[in-house]
XYZ file of C-alpha atoms in Angstrom:
252
model
C -4.687 -15.754 71.211
C -3.287 -14.850 67.805
C -5.934 -14.000 65.221
C -5.552 -15.594 61.795
C -6.967 -14.622 58.455
C -8.268 -17.835 56.941
C -9.050 -18.526 53.302
C -12.721 -18.865 52.464
C -13.456 -22.259 51.008
C -16.246 -24.846 51.005
C -16.910 -28.361 52.256
C -15.118 -30.004 49.324
C -11.860 -29.777 51.285
C -13.180 -32.953 52.912
C -12.895 -34.746 49.570
C -9.131 -34.661 50.040
C -8.167 -38.116 51.382
C -5.602 -36.753 53.817
C -8.160 -34.403 55.426
C -10.763 -37.144 55.803
C -8.401 -39.766 57.190
C -6.719 -37.298 59.553
C -10.053 -36.541 61.172
C -11.380 -40.100 61.240
C -8.162 -41.709 62.513
C -6.825 -38.969 64.759
C -8.626 -35.696 65.486
C -12.047 -37.194 66.160
C -10.567 -38.786 69.291
C -10.322 -35.301 70.784
C -14.047 -34.620 70.560
C -15.449 -34.114 74.048
C -18.278 -36.331 75.234
C -18.191 -38.721 72.264
C -19.667 -41.645 74.221
C -22.323 -39.399 75.769
C -23.304 -38.260 72.293
C -23.934 -41.834 71.161
C -25.930 -42.522 74.332
C -28.181 -39.526 73.679
C -28.562 -40.593 70.048
C -29.821 -44.022 71.173
C -32.221 -42.424 73.656
C -33.695 -40.133 70.993
C -34.448 -42.972 68.584
C -38.132 -43.958 68.882
C -38.996 -47.552 69.667
C -39.132 -49.623 66.539
C -42.648 -50.471 65.367
C -42.801 -54.313 65.499
C -45.426 -54.263 62.748
C -43.192 -52.406 60.322
C -41.873 -54.652 57.573
C -38.902 -52.411 56.863
C -37.248 -49.734 58.944
C -34.695 -47.475 57.296
C -32.148 -45.058 58.736
C -30.235 -42.411 56.778
C -26.855 -41.025 57.850
C -26.132 -37.725 56.073
C -22.432 -36.961 55.850
C -21.830 -40.384 57.350
C -18.066 -40.144 57.761
C -16.865 -43.543 58.915
C -20.434 -44.650 59.672
C -20.360 -44.493 63.461
C -23.825 -42.942 63.760
C -25.437 -45.330 61.315
C -23.775 -48.203 63.176
C -25.390 -46.892 66.372
C -28.816 -46.699 64.733
C -28.594 -50.210 63.285
C -27.402 -51.690 66.582
C -30.383 -50.077 68.313
C -32.869 -51.218 65.671
C -32.032 -54.858 65.003
C -32.935 -55.828 61.439
C -33.159 -52.266 60.168
C -31.584 -51.137 56.912
C -29.469 -48.082 56.340
C -28.161 -45.543 53.862
C -24.665 -44.084 54.319
C -24.408 -40.858 52.331
C -21.263 -38.769 52.009
C -19.597 -36.500 49.482
C -16.164 -37.940 50.305
C -15.246 -41.254 48.697
C -12.587 -41.724 51.390
C -15.204 -41.428 54.139
C -17.468 -43.903 52.374
C -14.644 -46.429 52.221
C -14.116 -46.007 55.967
C -17.866 -46.466 56.517
C -17.802 -49.692 54.500
C -15.083 -51.029 56.778
C -17.010 -50.163 59.951
C -20.346 -51.457 58.659
C -18.970 -54.643 57.109
C -20.524 -56.651 59.962
C -23.995 -56.037 58.489
C -25.418 -57.920 55.490
C -24.399 -56.176 52.271
C -28.024 -56.058 51.153
C -28.967 -54.001 54.223
C -26.652 -51.039 53.553
C -26.595 -48.617 50.637
C -23.575 -46.366 50.113
C -24.197 -43.128 48.228
C -21.411 -40.804 47.050
C -23.647 -37.751 47.024
C -23.479 -34.076 48.025
C -26.571 -33.135 50.037
C -26.055 -29.496 49.050
C -27.337 -30.211 45.523
C -31.084 -29.862 45.260
C -31.703 -33.300 43.761
C -29.724 -35.305 46.336
C -32.840 -37.227 47.402
C -33.242 -38.710 43.912
C -30.441 -41.182 44.693
C -32.123 -42.582 47.831
C -33.323 -46.202 47.580
C -36.551 -45.510 49.508
C -38.814 -42.505 49.932
C -39.284 -42.534 53.711
C -37.051 -43.042 56.754
C -37.739 -43.732 60.410
C -34.619 -41.784 61.392
C -32.283 -39.347 59.693
C -29.047 -38.659 61.563
C -26.098 -36.431 60.837
C -22.805 -35.843 62.625
C -20.634 -32.757 62.139
C -21.584 -32.374 58.472
C -24.387 -29.882 57.812
C -22.451 -27.058 59.480
C -20.427 -26.839 56.266
C -23.519 -25.538 54.423
C -24.541 -21.896 54.276
C -27.480 -20.944 56.514
C -29.997 -20.679 53.695
C -29.066 -24.153 52.514
C -29.091 -25.559 56.086
C -32.731 -24.621 56.480
C -33.583 -26.071 53.073
C -31.864 -29.331 54.042
C -33.876 -29.513 57.264
C -37.062 -29.097 55.227
C -35.971 -31.795 52.760
C -35.252 -34.144 55.665
C -38.700 -33.438 57.142
C -40.282 -34.418 53.845
C -38.611 -37.843 53.790
C -39.308 -38.707 57.419
C -42.081 -41.139 58.213
C -44.753 -39.838 60.609
C -43.222 -40.288 64.048
C -39.727 -40.327 62.576
C -36.865 -38.359 64.067
C -34.078 -36.115 62.778
C -31.055 -36.044 65.077
C -28.166 -33.700 64.386
C -24.919 -34.035 66.319
C -23.336 -30.797 65.275
C -20.656 -28.145 65.620
C -22.496 -24.914 66.391
C -21.528 -21.280 66.897
C -20.608 -19.897 70.279
C -22.537 -16.891 71.523
C -19.310 -14.966 72.185
C -15.610 -15.156 71.247
C -14.942 -16.469 74.771
C -17.011 -19.559 74.038
C -15.037 -20.224 70.847
C -11.749 -19.831 72.703
C -12.819 -22.186 75.497
C -13.991 -24.781 72.986
C -10.673 -24.785 71.134
C -8.723 -25.032 74.386
C -10.836 -27.974 75.614
C -10.642 -29.733 72.259
C -6.877 -29.231 72.126
C -6.388 -30.538 75.647
C -8.442 -33.663 74.918
C -6.631 -34.382 71.677
C -3.151 -33.753 73.115
C -3.865 -36.130 76.003
C -5.101 -38.789 73.596
C -2.002 -38.538 71.440
C 0.307 -38.592 74.455
C -1.479 -41.700 75.772
C -0.613 -43.356 72.460
C 3.047 -42.472 72.982
C 3.168 -39.665 70.449
C 5.675 -36.885 71.056
C 3.403 -33.847 71.028
C 2.698 -30.834 73.250
C -0.431 -28.838 74.014
C 1.044 -25.835 72.187
C 1.773 -27.851 69.027
C -1.725 -29.337 69.045
C -3.343 -25.932 69.574
C -1.447 -24.496 66.609
C -2.661 -27.415 64.491
C -6.286 -27.014 65.606
C -6.310 -23.278 64.935
C -4.692 -23.523 61.500
C -6.310 -26.728 60.200
C -7.370 -26.487 56.551
C -10.891 -27.785 57.085
C -11.687 -25.113 59.697
C -12.190 -22.626 56.872
C -15.070 -24.778 55.592
C -17.085 -24.220 58.783
C -20.305 -22.186 58.590
C -21.294 -22.252 62.239
C -24.787 -21.237 63.365
C -26.171 -20.924 66.927
C -28.129 -23.968 68.065
C -31.029 -21.728 69.121
C -31.383 -20.481 65.537
C -31.391 -24.001 64.162
C -33.926 -25.371 66.648
C -36.180 -22.439 65.778
C -35.946 -23.408 62.109
C -36.958 -26.981 62.939
C -39.999 -25.778 64.875
C -41.038 -23.446 62.056
C -40.706 -26.284 59.516
C -43.102 -28.429 61.545
C -40.936 -30.707 63.696
C -42.265 -31.447 67.191
C -40.495 -31.952 70.528
C -37.644 -29.852 69.177
C -34.863 -29.204 71.643
C -31.127 -29.101 72.192
C -30.772 -32.342 74.122
C -27.044 -32.122 74.858
C -24.384 -29.417 74.604
C -20.715 -29.008 75.490
C -19.210 -25.709 74.337
C -19.640 -25.725 70.543
C -20.804 -29.349 70.334
C -24.556 -29.908 70.441
C -27.230 -32.489 69.779
C -30.556 -31.118 68.628
C -33.474 -33.077 67.279
C -37.106 -33.003 66.249
C -39.846 -35.464 65.363
C -42.332 -35.489 62.511
C -45.885 -35.551 63.868
C -47.820 -38.773 63.446
């Protein structure tokens, strides 16, 4: 495979409307195991306490709100916060979550990389914090800080679930991931009647602008961080090449 020298940038490339909509409306369909990921997410959510007057879920880097939608459908009557640094993504989330009462959802245009991001939250504690393919844009030092900040706003017994793009252990793993992702996406586009080939899709995947915003970290490193912070029952609960779900619970 041809090696490319990519420009070094940061997550703010996702603030460009064309980048956000391209992923949400097209490239996300190539993600392997998408339905399995949502199933695991539901399984990791603790049973809702019937005595709790309010249950809140927070989706960090919410994108179009698919994870928060999953949480709210699992916890009937819960309230949610959709947080994203992209206004385009928040608009997509509002469309997906429009089936819920307006008073039950808060939309925050906020960058969780800034140290005071929690100041904008409407409540101080959450039963679940979820994130999907977002925190991997942060540098490692900041990732660990974010995991600590999430721990601090979790209720006792609450869970942090991260559906994430992680680093392969070897270049072979990275190559196999890109090939599988390309094959999935090309098949999806062809099923829609689009005139595209595997080779064209692979070139697009390898040269996509937002790839340069990735700061991938092995899942084993990140689960170790969670354990050191104080999370319990920490594990990688699902993995397919560079896609992983890891989670941890705050002790009661």
